[in-house]
Short mmCIF file of C-alpha atoms in Angstrom, two decimals:
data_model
loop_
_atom_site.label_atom_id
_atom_site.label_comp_id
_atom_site.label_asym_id
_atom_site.label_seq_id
_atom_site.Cartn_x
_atom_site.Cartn_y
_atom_site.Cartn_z
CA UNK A 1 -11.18 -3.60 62.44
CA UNK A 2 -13.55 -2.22 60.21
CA UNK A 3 -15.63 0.46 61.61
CA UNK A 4 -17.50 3.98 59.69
CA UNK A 5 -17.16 7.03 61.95
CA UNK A 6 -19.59 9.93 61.44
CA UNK A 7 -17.76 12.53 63.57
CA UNK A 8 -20.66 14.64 64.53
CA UNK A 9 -22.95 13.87 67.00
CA UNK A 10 -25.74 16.31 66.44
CA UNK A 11 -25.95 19.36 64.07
CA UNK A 12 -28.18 22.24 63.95
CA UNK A 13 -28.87 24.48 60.64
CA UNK A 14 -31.38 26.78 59.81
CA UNK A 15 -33.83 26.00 57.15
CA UNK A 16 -32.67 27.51 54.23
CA UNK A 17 -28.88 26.58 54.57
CA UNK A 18 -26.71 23.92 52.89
CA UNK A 19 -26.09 20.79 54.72
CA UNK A 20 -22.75 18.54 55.08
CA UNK A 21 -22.24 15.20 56.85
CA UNK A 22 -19.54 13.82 57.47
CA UNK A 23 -19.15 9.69 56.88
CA UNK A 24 -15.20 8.27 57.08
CA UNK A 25 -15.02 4.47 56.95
CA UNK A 26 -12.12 2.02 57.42
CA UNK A 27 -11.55 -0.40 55.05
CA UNK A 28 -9.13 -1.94 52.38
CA UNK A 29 -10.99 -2.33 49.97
CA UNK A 30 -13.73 0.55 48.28
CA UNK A 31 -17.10 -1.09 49.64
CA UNK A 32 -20.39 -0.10 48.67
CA UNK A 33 -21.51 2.51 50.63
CA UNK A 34 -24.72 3.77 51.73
CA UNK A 35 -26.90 7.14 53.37
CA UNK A 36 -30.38 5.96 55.40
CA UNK A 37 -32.23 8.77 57.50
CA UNK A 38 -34.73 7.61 60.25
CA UNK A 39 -37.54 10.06 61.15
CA UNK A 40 -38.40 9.72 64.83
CA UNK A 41 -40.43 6.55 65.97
CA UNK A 42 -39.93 5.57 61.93
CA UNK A 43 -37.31 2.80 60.13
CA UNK A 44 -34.55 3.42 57.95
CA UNK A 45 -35.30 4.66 54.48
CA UNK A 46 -32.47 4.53 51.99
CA UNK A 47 -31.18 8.23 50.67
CA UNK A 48 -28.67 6.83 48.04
CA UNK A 49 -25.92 4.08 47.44
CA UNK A 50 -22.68 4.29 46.20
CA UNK A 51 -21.57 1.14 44.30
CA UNK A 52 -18.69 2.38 41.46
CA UNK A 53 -18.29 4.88 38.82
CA UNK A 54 -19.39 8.55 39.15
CA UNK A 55 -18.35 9.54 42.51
CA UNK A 56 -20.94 12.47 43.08
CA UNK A 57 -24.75 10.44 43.84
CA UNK A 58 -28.01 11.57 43.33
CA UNK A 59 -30.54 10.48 45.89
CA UNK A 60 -34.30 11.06 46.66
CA UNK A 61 -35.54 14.67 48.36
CA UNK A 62 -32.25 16.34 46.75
CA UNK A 63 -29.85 15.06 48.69
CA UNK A 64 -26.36 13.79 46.96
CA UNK A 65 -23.42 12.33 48.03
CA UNK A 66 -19.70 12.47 47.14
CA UNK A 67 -17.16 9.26 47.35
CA UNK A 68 -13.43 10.23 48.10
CA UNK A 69 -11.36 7.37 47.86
CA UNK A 70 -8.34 9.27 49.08
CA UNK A 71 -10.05 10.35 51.81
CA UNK A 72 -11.98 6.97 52.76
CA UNK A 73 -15.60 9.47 52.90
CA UNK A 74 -18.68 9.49 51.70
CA UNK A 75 -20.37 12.75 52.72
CA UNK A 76 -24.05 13.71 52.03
CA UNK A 77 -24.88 17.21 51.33
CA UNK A 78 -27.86 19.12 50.50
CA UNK A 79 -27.96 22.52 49.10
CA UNK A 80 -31.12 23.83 50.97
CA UNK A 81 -32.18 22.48 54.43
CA UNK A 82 -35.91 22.33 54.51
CA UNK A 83 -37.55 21.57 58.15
CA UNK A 84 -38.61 17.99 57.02
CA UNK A 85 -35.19 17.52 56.87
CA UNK A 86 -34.75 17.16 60.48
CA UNK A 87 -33.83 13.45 61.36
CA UNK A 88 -30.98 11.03 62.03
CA UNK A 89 -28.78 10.25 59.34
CA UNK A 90 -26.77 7.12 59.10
CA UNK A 91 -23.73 6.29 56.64
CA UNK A 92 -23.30 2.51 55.90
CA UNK A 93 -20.54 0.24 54.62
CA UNK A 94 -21.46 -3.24 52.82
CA UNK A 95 -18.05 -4.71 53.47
CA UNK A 96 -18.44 -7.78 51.31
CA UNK A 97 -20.75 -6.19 48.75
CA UNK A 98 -22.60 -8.95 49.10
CA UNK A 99 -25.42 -7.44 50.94
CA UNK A 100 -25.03 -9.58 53.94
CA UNK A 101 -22.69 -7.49 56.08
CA UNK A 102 -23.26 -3.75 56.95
CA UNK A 103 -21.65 -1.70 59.13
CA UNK A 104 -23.97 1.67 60.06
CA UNK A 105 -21.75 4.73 61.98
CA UNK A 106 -23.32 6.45 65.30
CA UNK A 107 -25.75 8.47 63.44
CA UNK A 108 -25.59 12.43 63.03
CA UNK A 109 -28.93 14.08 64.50
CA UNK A 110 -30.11 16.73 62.44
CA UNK A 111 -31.88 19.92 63.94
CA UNK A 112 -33.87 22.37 61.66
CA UNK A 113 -34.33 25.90 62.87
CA UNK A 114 -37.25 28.07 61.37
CA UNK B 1 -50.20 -4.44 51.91
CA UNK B 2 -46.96 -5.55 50.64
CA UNK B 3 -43.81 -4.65 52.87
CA UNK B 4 -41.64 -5.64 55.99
CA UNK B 5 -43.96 -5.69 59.33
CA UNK B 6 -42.36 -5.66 62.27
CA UNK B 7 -44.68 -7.02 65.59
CA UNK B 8 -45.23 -6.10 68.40
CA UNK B 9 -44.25 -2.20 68.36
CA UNK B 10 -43.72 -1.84 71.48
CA UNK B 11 -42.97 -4.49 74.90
CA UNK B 12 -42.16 -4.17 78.35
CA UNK B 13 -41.54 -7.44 80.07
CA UNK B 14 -39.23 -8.67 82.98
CA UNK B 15 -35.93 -9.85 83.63
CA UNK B 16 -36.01 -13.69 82.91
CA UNK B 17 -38.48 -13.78 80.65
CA UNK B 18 -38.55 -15.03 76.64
CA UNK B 19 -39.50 -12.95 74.24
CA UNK B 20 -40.18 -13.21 71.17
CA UNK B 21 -39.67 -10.48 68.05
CA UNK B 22 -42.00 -10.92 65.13
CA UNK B 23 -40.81 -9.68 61.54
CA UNK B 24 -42.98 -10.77 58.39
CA UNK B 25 -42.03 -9.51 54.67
CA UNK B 26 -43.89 -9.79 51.51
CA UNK B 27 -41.33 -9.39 48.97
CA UNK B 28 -40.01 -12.93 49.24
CA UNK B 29 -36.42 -11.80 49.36
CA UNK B 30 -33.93 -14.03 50.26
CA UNK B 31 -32.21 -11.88 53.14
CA UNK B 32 -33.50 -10.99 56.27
CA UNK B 33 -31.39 -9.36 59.20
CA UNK B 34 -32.37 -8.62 62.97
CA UNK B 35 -30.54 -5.25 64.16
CA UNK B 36 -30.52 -3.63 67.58
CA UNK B 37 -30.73 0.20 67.98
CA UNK B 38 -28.86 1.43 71.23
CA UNK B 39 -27.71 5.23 71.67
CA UNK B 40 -24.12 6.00 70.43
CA UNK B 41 -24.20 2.66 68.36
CA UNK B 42 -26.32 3.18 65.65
CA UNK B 43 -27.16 -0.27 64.13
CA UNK B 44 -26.07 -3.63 65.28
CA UNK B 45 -26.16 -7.12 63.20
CA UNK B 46 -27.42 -9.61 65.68
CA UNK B 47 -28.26 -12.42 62.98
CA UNK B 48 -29.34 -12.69 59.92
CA UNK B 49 -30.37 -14.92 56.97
CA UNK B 50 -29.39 -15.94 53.37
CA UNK B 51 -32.49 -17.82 52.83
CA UNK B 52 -34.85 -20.23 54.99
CA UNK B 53 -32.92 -22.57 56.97
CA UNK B 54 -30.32 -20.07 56.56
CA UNK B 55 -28.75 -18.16 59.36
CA UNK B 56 -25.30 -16.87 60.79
CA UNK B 57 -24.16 -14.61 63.61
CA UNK B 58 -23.77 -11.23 63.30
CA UNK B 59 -21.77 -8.46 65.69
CA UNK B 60 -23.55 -8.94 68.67
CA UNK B 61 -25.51 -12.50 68.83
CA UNK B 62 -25.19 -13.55 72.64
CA UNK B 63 -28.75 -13.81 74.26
CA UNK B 64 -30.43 -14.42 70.82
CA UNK B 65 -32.13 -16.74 69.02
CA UNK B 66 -33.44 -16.85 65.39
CA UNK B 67 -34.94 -19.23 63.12
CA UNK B 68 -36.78 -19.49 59.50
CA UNK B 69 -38.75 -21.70 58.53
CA UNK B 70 -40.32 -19.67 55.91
CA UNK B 71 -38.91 -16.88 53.63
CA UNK B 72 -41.16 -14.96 54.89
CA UNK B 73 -40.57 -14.84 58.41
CA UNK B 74 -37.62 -14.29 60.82
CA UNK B 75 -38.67 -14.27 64.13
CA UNK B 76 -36.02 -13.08 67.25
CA UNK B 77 -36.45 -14.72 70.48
CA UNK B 78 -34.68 -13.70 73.64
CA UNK B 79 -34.56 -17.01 75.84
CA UNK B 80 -33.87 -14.99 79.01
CA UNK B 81 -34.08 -11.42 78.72
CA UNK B 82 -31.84 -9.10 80.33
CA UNK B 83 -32.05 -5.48 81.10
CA UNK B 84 -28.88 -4.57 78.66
CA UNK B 85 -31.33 -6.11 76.01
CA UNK B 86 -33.57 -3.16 75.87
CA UNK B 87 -33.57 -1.54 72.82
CA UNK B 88 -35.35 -0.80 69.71
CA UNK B 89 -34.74 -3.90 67.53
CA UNK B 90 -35.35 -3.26 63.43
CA UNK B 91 -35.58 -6.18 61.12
CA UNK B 92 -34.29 -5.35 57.69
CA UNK B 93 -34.54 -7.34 54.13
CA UNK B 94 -32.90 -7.74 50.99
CA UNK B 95 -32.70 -9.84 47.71
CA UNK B 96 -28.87 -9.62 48.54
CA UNK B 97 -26.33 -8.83 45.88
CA UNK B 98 -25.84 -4.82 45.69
CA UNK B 99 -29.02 -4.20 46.79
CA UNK B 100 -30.05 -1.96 49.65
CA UNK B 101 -31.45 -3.05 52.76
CA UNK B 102 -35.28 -2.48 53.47
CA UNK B 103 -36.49 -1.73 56.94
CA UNK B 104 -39.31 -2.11 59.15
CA UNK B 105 -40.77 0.38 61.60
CA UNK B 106 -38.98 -0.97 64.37
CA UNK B 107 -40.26 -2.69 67.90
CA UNK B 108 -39.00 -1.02 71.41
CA UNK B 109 -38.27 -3.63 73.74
CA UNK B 110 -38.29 -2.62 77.52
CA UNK B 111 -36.72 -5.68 79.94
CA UNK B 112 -37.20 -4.59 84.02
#
């Protein structure tokens, strides 16, 4: 079955330091694949989208993510933590890339320390 | 103000009862989508919609209803709630294609 594993449950950093999340998916094909972070008591907002081409993404507040296709990831990273930061991030899978049928992992929590 | 609106925010009610979800968007796109938020499972499709008159199951559908009569709306009705139905429940839209999700703020359901 399909599925998108984010292996860690919770991570703490301090503000300051780089930041790597993990994001594996299982799937046949290379779907479109997505990073949302929910603040606490907020929605989803959309950090970037992978859809083809350059594997390394840009996305909003400096975050960027890297497709490996031989590894079936899609891991967000950010160079410098700021406290903001701190949230839950979810990796996504649109497995028709059609819009109509995401799969969202367990969510990482992230925990800033000053 | 334009957006997705999610209503109420927050509901307790009691084992039995219906319930209904509220989710209004102002975008006019053609997909809407009811998730459930539960601990250890991040997001959950229960239905959702390609357009009005539109809908289809999703992972998790038992104990749900949906309907849309208008773009605009989706509304999520649990006939008889149950207490493994509480959760936070986010409706989401999209004009579909490659195009990313949008999401409201989310209403915490409580079921006794």
């Amino acid at each position: 079955a399909q599925s998108v594993t984010q292996p860690d449950i919770h991570i703490t950093v301090s503000e300051g330091a780089s930041l790597e999340l993990r994001c594996n998916y299982s799937y046949g094909a290379t779907p479109y694949l997505f990073w949302y972070v929910q603040s606490p008591g907020q929605g989803l907002q959309l950090l970037l989208k992978y859809f083809s081409g350059d594997t390394l993404v840009q996305g909003i507040k400096g975050f960027e993510a890297e497709f490996k296709r031989s590894q079936s990831s899609f891991n967000l990273r950010k160079p410098s933590v700021h406290w903001s930061d701190a949230a839950e991030y979810f990796c996504a899978v649109d497995l028709d890339n059609y819009g109509q049928n995401f799969v969202f992992g367990p969510g990482t929590r992230l925990s800033v320390l000053p | 103000d334009a957006g997705i609106t999610q209503s109420p925010r927050y509901k307790i009610t009691e084992t039995g009862r219906q319930v209904t979800l509220m989710c209004h968007q102002t975008w006019s796109h053609s997909y809407m989508f009811w998730y459930r938020q539960d601990l250890g499972h991040g997001l959950r499709l229960i239905y959702y919609s390609a357009a009005a008159d539109i809908t289809d199951k999703g992972e998790v559908p038992d104990g749900y209803v949906v309907s849309r009569s208008k773009t605009e709306n989706f509304p999520l009705t649990l006939e008889s709630a149950t207490r493994s139905q509480t959760s936070v429940y986010f409706c989401a839209s999209s004009s579909g294609g490659a195009n990313e999700q949008f999401f409201g703020p989310g209403t915490r359901l409580t079921v006794l």
